[in-house]
CSV table of C-alpha atoms in Angstrom, one decimal:
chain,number,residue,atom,x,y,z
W,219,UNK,CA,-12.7,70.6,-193.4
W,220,UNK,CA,-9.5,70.4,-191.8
W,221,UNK,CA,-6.2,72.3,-193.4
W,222,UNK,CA,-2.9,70.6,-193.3
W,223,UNK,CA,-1.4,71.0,-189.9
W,224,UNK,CA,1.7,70.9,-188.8
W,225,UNK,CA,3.6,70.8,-184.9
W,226,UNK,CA,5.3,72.4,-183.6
W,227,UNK,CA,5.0,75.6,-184.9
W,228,UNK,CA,8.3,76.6,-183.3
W,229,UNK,CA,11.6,75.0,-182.5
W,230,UNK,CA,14.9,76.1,-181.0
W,231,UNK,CA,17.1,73.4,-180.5
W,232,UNK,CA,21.4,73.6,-180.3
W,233,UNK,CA,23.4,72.5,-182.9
W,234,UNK,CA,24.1,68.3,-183.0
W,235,UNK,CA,20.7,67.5,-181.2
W,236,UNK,CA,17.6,66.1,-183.4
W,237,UNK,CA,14.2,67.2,-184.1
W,238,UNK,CA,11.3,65.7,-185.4
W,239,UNK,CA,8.7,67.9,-187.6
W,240,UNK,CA,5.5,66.6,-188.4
W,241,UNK,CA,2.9,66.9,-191.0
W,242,UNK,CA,-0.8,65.8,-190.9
W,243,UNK,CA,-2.1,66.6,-194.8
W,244,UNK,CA,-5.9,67.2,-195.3
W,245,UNK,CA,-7.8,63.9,-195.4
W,246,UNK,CA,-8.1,62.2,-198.7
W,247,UNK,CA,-4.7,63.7,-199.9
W,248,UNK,CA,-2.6,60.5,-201.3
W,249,UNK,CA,0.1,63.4,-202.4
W,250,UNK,CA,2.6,64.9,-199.3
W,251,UNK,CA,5.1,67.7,-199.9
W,252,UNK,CA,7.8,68.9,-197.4
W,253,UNK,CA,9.5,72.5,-198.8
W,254,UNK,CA,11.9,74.4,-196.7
W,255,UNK,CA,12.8,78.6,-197.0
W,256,UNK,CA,16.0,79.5,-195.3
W,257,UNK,CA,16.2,83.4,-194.9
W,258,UNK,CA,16.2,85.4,-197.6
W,259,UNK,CA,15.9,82.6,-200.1
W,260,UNK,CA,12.8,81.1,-202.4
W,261,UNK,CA,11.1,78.1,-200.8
W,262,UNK,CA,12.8,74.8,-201.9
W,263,UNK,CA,11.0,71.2,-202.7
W,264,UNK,CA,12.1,69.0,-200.3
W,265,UNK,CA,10.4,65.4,-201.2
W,266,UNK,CA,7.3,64.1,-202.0
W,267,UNK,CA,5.6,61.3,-200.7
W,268,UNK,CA,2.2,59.5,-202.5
W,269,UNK,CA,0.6,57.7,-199.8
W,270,UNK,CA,4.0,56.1,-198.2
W,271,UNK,CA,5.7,56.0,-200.7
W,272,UNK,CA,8.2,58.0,-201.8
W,273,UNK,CA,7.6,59.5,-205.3
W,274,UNK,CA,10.8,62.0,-205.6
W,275,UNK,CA,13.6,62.9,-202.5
W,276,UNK,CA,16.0,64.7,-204.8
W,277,UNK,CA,15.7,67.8,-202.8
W,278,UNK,CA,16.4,66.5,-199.7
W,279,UNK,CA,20.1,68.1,-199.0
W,280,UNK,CA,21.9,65.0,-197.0
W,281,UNK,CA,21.7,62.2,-195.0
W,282,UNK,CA,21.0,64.2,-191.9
W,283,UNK,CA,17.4,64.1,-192.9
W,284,UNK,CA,15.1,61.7,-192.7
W,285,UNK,CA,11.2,61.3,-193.9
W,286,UNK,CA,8.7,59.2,-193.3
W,287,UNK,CA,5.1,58.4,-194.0
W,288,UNK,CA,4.3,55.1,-192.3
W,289,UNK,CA,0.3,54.6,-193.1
W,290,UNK,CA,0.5,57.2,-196.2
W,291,UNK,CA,-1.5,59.4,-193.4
W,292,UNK,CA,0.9,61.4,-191.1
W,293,UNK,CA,4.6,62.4,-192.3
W,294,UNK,CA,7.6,63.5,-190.2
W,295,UNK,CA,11.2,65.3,-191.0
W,296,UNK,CA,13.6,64.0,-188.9
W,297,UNK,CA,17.1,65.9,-188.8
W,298,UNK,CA,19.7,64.3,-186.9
W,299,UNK,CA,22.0,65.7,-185.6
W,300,UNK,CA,21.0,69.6,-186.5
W,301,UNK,CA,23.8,71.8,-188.0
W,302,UNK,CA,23.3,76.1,-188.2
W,303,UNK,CA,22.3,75.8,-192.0
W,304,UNK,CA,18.9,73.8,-191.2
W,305,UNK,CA,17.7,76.9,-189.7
W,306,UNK,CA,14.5,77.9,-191.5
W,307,UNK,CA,10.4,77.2,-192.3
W,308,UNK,CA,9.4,73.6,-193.2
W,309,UNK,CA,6.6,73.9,-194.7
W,310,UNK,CA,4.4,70.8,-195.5
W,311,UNK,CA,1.5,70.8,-198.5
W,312,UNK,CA,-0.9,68.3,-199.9
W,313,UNK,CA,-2.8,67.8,-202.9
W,314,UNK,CA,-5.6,65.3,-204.0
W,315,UNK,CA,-3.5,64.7,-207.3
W,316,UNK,CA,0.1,65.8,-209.0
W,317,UNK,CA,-0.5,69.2,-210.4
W,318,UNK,CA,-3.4,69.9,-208.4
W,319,UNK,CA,-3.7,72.8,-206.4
W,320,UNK,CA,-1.2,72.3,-203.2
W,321,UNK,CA,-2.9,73.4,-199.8
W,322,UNK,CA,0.1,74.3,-197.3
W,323,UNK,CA,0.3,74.3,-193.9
W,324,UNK,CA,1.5,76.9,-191.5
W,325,UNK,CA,4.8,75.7,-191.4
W,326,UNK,CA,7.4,74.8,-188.6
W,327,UNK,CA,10.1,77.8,-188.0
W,328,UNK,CA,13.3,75.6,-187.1
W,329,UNK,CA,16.4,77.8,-185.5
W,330,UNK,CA,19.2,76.2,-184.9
W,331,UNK,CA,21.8,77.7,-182.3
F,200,UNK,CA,16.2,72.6,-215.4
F,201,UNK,CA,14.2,75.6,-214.0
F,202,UNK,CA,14.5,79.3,-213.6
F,203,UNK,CA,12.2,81.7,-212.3
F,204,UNK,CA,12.4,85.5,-211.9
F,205,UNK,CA,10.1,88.0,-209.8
F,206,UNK,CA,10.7,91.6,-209.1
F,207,UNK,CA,12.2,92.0,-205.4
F,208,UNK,CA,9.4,94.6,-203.9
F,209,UNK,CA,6.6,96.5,-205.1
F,210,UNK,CA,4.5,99.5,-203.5
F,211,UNK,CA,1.5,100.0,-204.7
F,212,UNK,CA,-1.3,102.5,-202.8
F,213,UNK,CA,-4.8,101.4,-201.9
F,214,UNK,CA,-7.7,101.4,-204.5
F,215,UNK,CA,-4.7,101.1,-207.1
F,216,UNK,CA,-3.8,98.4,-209.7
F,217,UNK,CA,-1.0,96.4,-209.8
F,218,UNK,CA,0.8,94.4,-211.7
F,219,UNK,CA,3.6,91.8,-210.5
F,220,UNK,CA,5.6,90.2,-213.1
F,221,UNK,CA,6.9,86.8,-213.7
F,222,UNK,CA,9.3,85.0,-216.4
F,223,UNK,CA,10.6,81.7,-216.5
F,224,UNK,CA,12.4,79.4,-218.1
F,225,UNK,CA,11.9,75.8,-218.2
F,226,UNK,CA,12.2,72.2,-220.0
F,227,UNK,CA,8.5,70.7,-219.8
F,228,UNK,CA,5.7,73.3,-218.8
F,229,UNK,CA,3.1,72.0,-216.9
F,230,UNK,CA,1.8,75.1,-215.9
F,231,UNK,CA,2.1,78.1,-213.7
F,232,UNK,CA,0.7,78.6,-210.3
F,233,UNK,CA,0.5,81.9,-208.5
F,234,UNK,CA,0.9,82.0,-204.0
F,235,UNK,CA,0.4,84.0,-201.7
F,236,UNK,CA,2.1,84.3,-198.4
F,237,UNK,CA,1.5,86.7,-195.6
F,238,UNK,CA,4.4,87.3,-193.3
F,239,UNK,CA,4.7,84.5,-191.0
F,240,UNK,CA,1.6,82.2,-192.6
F,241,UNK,CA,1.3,79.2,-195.1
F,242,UNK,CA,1.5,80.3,-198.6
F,243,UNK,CA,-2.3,80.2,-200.1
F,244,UNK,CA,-3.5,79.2,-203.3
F,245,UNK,CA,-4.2,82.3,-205.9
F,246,UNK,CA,-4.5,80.6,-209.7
F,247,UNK,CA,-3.2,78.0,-212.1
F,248,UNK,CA,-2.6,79.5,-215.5
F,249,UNK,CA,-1.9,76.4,-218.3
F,250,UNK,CA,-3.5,77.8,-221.2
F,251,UNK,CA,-2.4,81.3,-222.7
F,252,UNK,CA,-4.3,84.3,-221.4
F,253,UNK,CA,-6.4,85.7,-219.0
F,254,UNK,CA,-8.3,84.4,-215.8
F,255,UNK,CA,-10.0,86.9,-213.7
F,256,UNK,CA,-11.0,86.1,-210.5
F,257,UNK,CA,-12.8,88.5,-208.3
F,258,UNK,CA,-10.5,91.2,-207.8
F,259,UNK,CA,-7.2,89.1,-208.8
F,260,UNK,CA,-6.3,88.2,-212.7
F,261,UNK,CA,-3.4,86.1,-213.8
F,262,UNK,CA,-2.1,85.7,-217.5
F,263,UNK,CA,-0.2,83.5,-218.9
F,264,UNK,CA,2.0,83.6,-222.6
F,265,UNK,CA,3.5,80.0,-222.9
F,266,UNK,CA,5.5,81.5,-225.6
F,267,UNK,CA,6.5,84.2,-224.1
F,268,UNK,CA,7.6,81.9,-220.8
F,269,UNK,CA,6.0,85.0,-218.8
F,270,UNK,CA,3.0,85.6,-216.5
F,271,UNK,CA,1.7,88.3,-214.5
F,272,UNK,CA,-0.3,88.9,-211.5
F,273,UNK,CA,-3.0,91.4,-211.5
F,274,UNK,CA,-4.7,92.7,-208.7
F,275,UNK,CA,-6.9,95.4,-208.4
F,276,UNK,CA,-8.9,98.1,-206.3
F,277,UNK,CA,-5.8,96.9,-203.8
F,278,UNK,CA,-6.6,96.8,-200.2
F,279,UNK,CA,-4.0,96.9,-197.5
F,280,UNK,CA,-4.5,93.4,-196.5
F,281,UNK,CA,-3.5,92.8,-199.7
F,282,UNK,CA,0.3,93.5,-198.7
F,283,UNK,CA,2.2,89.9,-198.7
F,284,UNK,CA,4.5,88.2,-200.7
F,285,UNK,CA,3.4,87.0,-204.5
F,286,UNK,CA,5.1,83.6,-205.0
F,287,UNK,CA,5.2,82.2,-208.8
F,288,UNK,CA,5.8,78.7,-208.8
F,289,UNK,CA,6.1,76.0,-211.9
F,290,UNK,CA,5.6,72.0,-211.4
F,291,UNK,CA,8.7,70.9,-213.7
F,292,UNK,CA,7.8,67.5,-215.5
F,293,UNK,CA,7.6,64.8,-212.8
F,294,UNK,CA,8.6,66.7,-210.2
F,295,UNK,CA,6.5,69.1,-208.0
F,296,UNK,CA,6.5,72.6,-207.6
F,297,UNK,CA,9.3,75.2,-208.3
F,298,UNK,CA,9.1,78.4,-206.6
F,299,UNK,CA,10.3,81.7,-207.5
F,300,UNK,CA,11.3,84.4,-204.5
F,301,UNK,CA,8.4,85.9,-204.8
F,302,UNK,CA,7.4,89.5,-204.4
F,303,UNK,CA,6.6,91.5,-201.3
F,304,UNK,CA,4.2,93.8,-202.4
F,305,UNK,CA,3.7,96.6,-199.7
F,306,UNK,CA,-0.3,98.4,-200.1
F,307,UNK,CA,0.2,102.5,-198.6
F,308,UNK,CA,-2.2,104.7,-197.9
């Protein structure tokens, strides 16, 4: 069975252009997590999706990003336009259930210059 | 809200036992999970401790005391590929998980 992937698995973009991270979960998984770690810190809960809709966003950190699950299959993080603090690892997990066990993918390293 | 708290670093030497530590705080406990990330990889599913006590896995244990609000890790007869960083995380009420900063635990010689 298929992990959770995620593309790309690196991206260096400049500061005020936009990027696009996406997510495929493991099949079957109605539950969709996006977590970020900046350098040095713990990784943070982003939002959750269950199938496409979107269960909680409060950690998103503005309105500079933006994510979607059309389908409930695939998801994407969208950040537009990219400042120097976005710089970190997206990280993307699902789970057949809430409080089941999360499988994560590899994560996308974001730096922004 | 949530608070979690992990020693920084650890060193441990091969064949040894260790033991990584975790306390928390928290409103609602629904349980406490236990990660592991290798340097550069997807952090990978170790346990899920809800009930007080010990589960042994293989050559990893994790314990839980609710009232406490602390956990540890255990792992034993270490081997080096066990060096990585040891992530305790709790899923708050209605909310998914809550990590911790985890613990880079470095296996020597």
């Amino acid at each position: 069975e298929a992990g959770v992937t995620q593309f790309p698995s690196h991206s260096v973009i400049e500061k005020g252009q936009t990027v696009t991270l996406r997510c495929d979960p493991i099949s079957g998984h109605d539950n969709l997590y996006w977590y970020r770690r900046v350098m040095g810190k713990e990784i943070k809960f982003l939002l959750h999706f269950v199938k496409e809709s979107k269960q909680d966003e409060s950690g998103m950190p503005n309105n500079r990003f933006l994510a979607e699950r059309t389908g409930g299959t695939y998801s994407t993080l969208k950040v537009q336009p990219a400042e120097l603090e976005d710089s970190g690892v997206y990280f993307c997990a699902s789970s057949q259930a809430e409080l089941y066990e999360q499988y994560f993918g590899p994560g996308t390293r974001l730096t922004v210059t | 809200g949530q608070n979690i708290d992990q020693p920084t670093e650890m060193t441990a030497t091969e064949g040894a036992i260790v033991q990584i530590n975790c306390t928390y705080q928290t409103s609602g406990f629904n349980g406490l999970f236990w990660y592991q990330q290798h340097a550069g990889e997807a952090p990978t599913f170790l346990s899920y401790n809800v009930l007080d006590g010990l589960e042994e896995k293989g050559r990893f244990s994790s314990f839980l005391s609710r009232s406490k609000g602390y956990s540890y890790l255990l792992l034993k007869e270490l081997q080096m590929k066990d060096s990585a960083s040891y992530l305790c995380a709790l899923p708050p009420p209605n909310t998914p998980l809550v990590f911790g900063k985890g613990t880079r635990l470095s296996v020597i010689a």
